[in-house]
mmCIF file of C-alpha atoms in Angstrom:
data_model
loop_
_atom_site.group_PDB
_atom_site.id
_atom_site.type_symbol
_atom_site.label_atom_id
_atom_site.label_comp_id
_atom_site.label_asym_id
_atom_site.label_seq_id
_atom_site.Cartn_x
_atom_site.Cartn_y
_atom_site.Cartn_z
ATOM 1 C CA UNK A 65 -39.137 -42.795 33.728
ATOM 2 C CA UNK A 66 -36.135 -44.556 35.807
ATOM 3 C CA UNK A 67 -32.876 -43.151 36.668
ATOM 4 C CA UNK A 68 -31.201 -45.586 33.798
ATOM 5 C CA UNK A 69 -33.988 -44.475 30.745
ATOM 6 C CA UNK A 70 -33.516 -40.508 31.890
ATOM 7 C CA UNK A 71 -29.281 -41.191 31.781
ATOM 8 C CA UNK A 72 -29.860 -42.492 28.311
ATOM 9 C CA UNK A 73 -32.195 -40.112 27.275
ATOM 10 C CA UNK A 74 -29.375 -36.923 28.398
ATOM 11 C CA UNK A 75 -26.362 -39.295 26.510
ATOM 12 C CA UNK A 76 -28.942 -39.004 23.581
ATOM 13 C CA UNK A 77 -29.452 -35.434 23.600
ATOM 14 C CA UNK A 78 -25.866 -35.193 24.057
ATOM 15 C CA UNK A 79 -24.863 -37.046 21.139
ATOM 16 C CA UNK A 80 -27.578 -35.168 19.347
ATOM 17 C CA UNK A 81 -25.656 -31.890 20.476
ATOM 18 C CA UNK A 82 -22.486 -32.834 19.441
ATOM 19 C CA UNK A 83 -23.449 -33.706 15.900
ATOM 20 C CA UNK A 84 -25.719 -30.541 15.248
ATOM 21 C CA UNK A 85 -22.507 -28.486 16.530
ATOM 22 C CA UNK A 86 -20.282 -30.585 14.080
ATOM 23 C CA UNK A 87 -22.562 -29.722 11.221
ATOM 24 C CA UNK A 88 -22.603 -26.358 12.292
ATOM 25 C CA UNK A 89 -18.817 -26.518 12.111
ATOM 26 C CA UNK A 90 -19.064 -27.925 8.370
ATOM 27 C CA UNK A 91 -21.211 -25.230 7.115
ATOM 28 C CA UNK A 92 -18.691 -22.647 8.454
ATOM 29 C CA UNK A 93 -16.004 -24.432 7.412
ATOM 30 C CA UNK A 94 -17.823 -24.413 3.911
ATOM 31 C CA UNK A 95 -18.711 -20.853 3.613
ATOM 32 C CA UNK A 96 -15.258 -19.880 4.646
ATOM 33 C CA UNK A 97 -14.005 -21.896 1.769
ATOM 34 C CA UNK A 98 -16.486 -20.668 -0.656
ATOM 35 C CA UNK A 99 -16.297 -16.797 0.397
ATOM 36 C CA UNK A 100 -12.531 -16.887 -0.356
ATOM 37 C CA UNK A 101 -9.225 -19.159 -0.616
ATOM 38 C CA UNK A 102 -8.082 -20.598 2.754
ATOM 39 C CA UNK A 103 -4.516 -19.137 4.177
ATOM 40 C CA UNK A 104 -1.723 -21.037 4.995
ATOM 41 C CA UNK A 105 -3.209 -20.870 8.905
ATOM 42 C CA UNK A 106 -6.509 -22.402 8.141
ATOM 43 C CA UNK A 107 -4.824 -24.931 6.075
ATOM 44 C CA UNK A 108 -2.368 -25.807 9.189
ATOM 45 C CA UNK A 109 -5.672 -26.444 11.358
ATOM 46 C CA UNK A 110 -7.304 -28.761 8.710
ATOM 47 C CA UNK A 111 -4.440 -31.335 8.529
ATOM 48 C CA UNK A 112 -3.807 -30.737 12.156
ATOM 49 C CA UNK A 113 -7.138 -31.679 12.451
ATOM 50 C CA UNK A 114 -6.669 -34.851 10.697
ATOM 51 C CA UNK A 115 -3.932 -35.871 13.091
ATOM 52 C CA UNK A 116 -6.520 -35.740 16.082
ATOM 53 C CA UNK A 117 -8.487 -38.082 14.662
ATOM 54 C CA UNK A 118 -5.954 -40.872 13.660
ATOM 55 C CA UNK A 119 -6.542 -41.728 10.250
ATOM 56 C CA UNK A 120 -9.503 -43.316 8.272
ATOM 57 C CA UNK A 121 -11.473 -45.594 10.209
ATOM 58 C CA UNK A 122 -14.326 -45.559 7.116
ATOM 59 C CA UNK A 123 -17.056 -45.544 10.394
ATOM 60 C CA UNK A 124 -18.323 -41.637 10.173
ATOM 61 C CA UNK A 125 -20.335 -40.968 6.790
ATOM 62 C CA UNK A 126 -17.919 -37.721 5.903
ATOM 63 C CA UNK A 127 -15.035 -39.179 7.141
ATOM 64 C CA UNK A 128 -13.276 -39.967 3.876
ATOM 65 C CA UNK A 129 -14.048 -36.942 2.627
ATOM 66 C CA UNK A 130 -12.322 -35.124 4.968
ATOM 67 C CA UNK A 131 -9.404 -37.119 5.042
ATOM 68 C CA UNK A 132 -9.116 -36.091 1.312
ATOM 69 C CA UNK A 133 -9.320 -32.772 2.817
ATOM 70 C CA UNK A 134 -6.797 -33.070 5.168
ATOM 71 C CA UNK A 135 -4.487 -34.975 2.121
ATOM 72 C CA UNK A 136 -5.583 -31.987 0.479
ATOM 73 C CA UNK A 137 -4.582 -29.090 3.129
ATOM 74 C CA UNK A 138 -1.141 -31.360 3.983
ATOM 75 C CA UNK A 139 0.335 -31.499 0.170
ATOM 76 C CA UNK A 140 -0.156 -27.735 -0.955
ATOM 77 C CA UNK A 141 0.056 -23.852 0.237
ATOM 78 C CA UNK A 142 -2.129 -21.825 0.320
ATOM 79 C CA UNK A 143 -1.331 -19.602 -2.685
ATOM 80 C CA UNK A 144 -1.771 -22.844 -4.915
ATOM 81 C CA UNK A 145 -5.842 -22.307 -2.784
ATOM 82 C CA UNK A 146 -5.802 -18.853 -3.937
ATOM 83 C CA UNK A 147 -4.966 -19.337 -7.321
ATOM 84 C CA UNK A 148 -7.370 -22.481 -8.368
ATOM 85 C CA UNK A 149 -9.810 -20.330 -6.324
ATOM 86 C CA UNK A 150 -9.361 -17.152 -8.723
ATOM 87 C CA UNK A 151 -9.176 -19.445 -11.592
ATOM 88 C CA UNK A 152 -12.929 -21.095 -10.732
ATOM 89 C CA UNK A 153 -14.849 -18.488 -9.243
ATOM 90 C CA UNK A 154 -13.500 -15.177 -10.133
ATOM 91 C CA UNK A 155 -12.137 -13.828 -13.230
ATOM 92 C CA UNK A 156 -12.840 -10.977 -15.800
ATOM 93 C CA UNK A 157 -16.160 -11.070 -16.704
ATOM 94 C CA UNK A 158 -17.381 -14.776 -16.828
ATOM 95 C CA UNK A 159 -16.504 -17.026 -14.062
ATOM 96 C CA UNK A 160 -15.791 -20.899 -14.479
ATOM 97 C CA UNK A 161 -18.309 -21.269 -11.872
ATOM 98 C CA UNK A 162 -20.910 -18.757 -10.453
ATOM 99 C CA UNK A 163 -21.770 -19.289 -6.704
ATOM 100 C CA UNK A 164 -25.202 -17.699 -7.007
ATOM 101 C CA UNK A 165 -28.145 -19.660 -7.028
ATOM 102 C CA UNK A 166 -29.869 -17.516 -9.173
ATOM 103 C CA UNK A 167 -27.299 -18.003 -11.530
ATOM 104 C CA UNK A 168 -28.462 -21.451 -11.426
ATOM 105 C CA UNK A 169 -32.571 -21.473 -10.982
ATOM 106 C CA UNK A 170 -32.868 -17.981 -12.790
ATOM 107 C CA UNK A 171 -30.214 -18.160 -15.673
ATOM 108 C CA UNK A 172 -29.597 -14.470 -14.500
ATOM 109 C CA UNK A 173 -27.647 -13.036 -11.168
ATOM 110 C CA UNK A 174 -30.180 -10.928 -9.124
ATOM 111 C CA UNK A 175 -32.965 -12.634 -9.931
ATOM 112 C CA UNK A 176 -36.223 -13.654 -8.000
ATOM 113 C CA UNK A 177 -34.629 -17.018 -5.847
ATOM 114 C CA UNK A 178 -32.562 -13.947 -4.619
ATOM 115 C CA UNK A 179 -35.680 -11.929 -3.493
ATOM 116 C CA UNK A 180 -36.905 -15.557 -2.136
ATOM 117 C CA UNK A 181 -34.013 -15.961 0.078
ATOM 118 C CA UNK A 182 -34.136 -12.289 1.271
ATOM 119 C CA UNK A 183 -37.583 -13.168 2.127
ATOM 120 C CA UNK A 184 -37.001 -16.044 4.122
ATOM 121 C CA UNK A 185 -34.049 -14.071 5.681
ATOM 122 C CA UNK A 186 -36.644 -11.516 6.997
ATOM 123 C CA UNK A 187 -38.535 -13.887 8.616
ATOM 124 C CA UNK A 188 -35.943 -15.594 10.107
ATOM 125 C CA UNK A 189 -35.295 -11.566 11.338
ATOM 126 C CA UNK A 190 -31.669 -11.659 9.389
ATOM 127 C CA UNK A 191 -30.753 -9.652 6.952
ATOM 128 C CA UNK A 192 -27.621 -9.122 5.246
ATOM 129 C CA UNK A 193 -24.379 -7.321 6.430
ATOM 130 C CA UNK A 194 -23.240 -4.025 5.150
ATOM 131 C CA UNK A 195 -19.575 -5.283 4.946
ATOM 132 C CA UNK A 196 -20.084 -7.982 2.845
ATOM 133 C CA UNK A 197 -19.894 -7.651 -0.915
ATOM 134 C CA UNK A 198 -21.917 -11.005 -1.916
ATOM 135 C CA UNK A 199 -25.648 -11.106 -2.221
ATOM 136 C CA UNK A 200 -27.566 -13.577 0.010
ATOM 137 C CA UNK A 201 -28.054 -16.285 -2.682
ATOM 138 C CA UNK A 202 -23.785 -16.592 -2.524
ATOM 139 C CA UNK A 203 -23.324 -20.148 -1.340
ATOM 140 C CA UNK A 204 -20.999 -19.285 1.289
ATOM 141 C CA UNK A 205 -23.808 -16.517 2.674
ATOM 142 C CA UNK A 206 -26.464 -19.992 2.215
ATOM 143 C CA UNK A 207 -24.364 -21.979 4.532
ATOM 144 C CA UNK A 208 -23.715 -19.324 7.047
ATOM 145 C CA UNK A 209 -27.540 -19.324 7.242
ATOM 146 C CA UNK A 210 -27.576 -22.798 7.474
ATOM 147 C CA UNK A 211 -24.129 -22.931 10.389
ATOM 148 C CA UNK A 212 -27.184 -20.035 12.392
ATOM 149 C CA UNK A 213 -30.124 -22.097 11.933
ATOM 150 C CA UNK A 214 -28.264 -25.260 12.976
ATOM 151 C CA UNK A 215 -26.594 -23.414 16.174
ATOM 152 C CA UNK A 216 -28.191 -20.059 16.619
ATOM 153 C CA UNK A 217 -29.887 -19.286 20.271
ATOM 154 C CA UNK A 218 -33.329 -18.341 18.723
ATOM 155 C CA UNK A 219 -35.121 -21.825 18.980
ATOM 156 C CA UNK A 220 -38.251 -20.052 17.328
ATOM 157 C CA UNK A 221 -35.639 -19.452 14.081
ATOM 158 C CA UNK A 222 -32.853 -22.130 15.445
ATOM 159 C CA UNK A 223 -34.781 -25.402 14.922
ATOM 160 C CA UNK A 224 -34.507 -28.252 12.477
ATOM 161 C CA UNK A 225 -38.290 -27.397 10.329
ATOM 162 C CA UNK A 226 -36.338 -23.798 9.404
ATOM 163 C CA UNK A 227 -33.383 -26.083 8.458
ATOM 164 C CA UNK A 228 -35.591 -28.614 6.103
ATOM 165 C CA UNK A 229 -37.149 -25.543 4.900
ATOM 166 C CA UNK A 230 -34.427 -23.382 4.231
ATOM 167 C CA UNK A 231 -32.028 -26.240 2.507
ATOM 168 C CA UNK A 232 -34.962 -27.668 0.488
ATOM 169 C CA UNK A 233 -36.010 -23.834 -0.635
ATOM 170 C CA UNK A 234 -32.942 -22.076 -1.501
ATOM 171 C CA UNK A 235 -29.863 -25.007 -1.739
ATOM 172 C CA UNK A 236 -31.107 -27.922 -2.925
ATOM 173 C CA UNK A 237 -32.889 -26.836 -5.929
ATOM 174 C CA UNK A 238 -29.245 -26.108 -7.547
ATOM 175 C CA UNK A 239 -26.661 -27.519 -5.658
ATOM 176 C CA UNK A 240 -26.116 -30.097 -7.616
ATOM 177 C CA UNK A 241 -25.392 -27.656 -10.566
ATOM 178 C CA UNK A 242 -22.889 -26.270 -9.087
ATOM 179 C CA UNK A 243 -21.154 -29.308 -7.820
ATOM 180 C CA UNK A 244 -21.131 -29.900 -11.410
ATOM 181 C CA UNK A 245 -20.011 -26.849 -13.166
#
């Protein structure tokens, strides 16, 4: 290999590194979102955020879509967040819209794709926090696992076959569901 195909090679890992840390970003940025309404600081960094990158240039796949974030972030506060937040996912009895994914494969909260995913969390040697109040089939909890297996240390659990795995396994089947509910 010469100097000139090793130089390329690093730029390519580089740029490789970059964009698995981004997408680690988004899925934190995501599960933050869907474990509970942004605050007014959080907000601030989104459409400060925006300003770094000087506007819509339509070249990055998810730029658009964050720039309607940003819009988003820049023309409300964050108790208008809180409240369209309670109003979709929380509420006396029924939600608007369950985050569970057994809600959506089972019919039923508690149900066996959230034995599945605790399954697949053991092997990954995870397992849920004490602290937290949502069950590992929560979306936010999903992406979390995704932001570790994306950017975690492990390389024997950190690696891009647990990622396929994972996301085909316990998001995609009902994703889509919720995006539409």
């Amino acid at each position: 290999m010469t100097k000139n195909e090793a130089d390329q090679k690093a730029e390519l890992s580089q740029e490789g590194l970059a964009e698995d840390l981004a997408r680690a970003d988004l899925y934190g940025l995501l599960a933050s979102l869907f474990f509970q309404p942004p605050d007014q600081i959080m907000l601030d960094q989104i459409v400060a955020s925006g300003k770094q990158e000087g506007g819509q240039t339509g070249e990055a796949p998810l730029e658009d879509v964050w720039m309607n974030l940003v819009g988003a972030a820049k023309n409300s506060k964050a108790l208008d967040w809180k409240v369209e937040y309670d109003n979709s996912f929380l509420g006396v009895g029924k939600p608007n819209v369950f985050l569970y994914g057994s809600f959506y494969m089972a019919g039923h909260l508690h149900e066996k794709p959230l034995l599945e995913i605790r399954r697949s969390l053991q092997q990954f040697g995870l397992e849920a926090s004490d602290s937290i109040s949502e069950t590992e089939d929560h979306i936010a909890a999903l992406f979390e696992v995704m932001r570790y297996l994306i950017a975690g240390e492990d390389v024997e659990v950190s690696n891009l076959t647990n990622q396929r795995v994972f996301f085909n396994d316990h998001i995609r089947p009902w994703f889509d569901d919720l995006c539409d509910a």
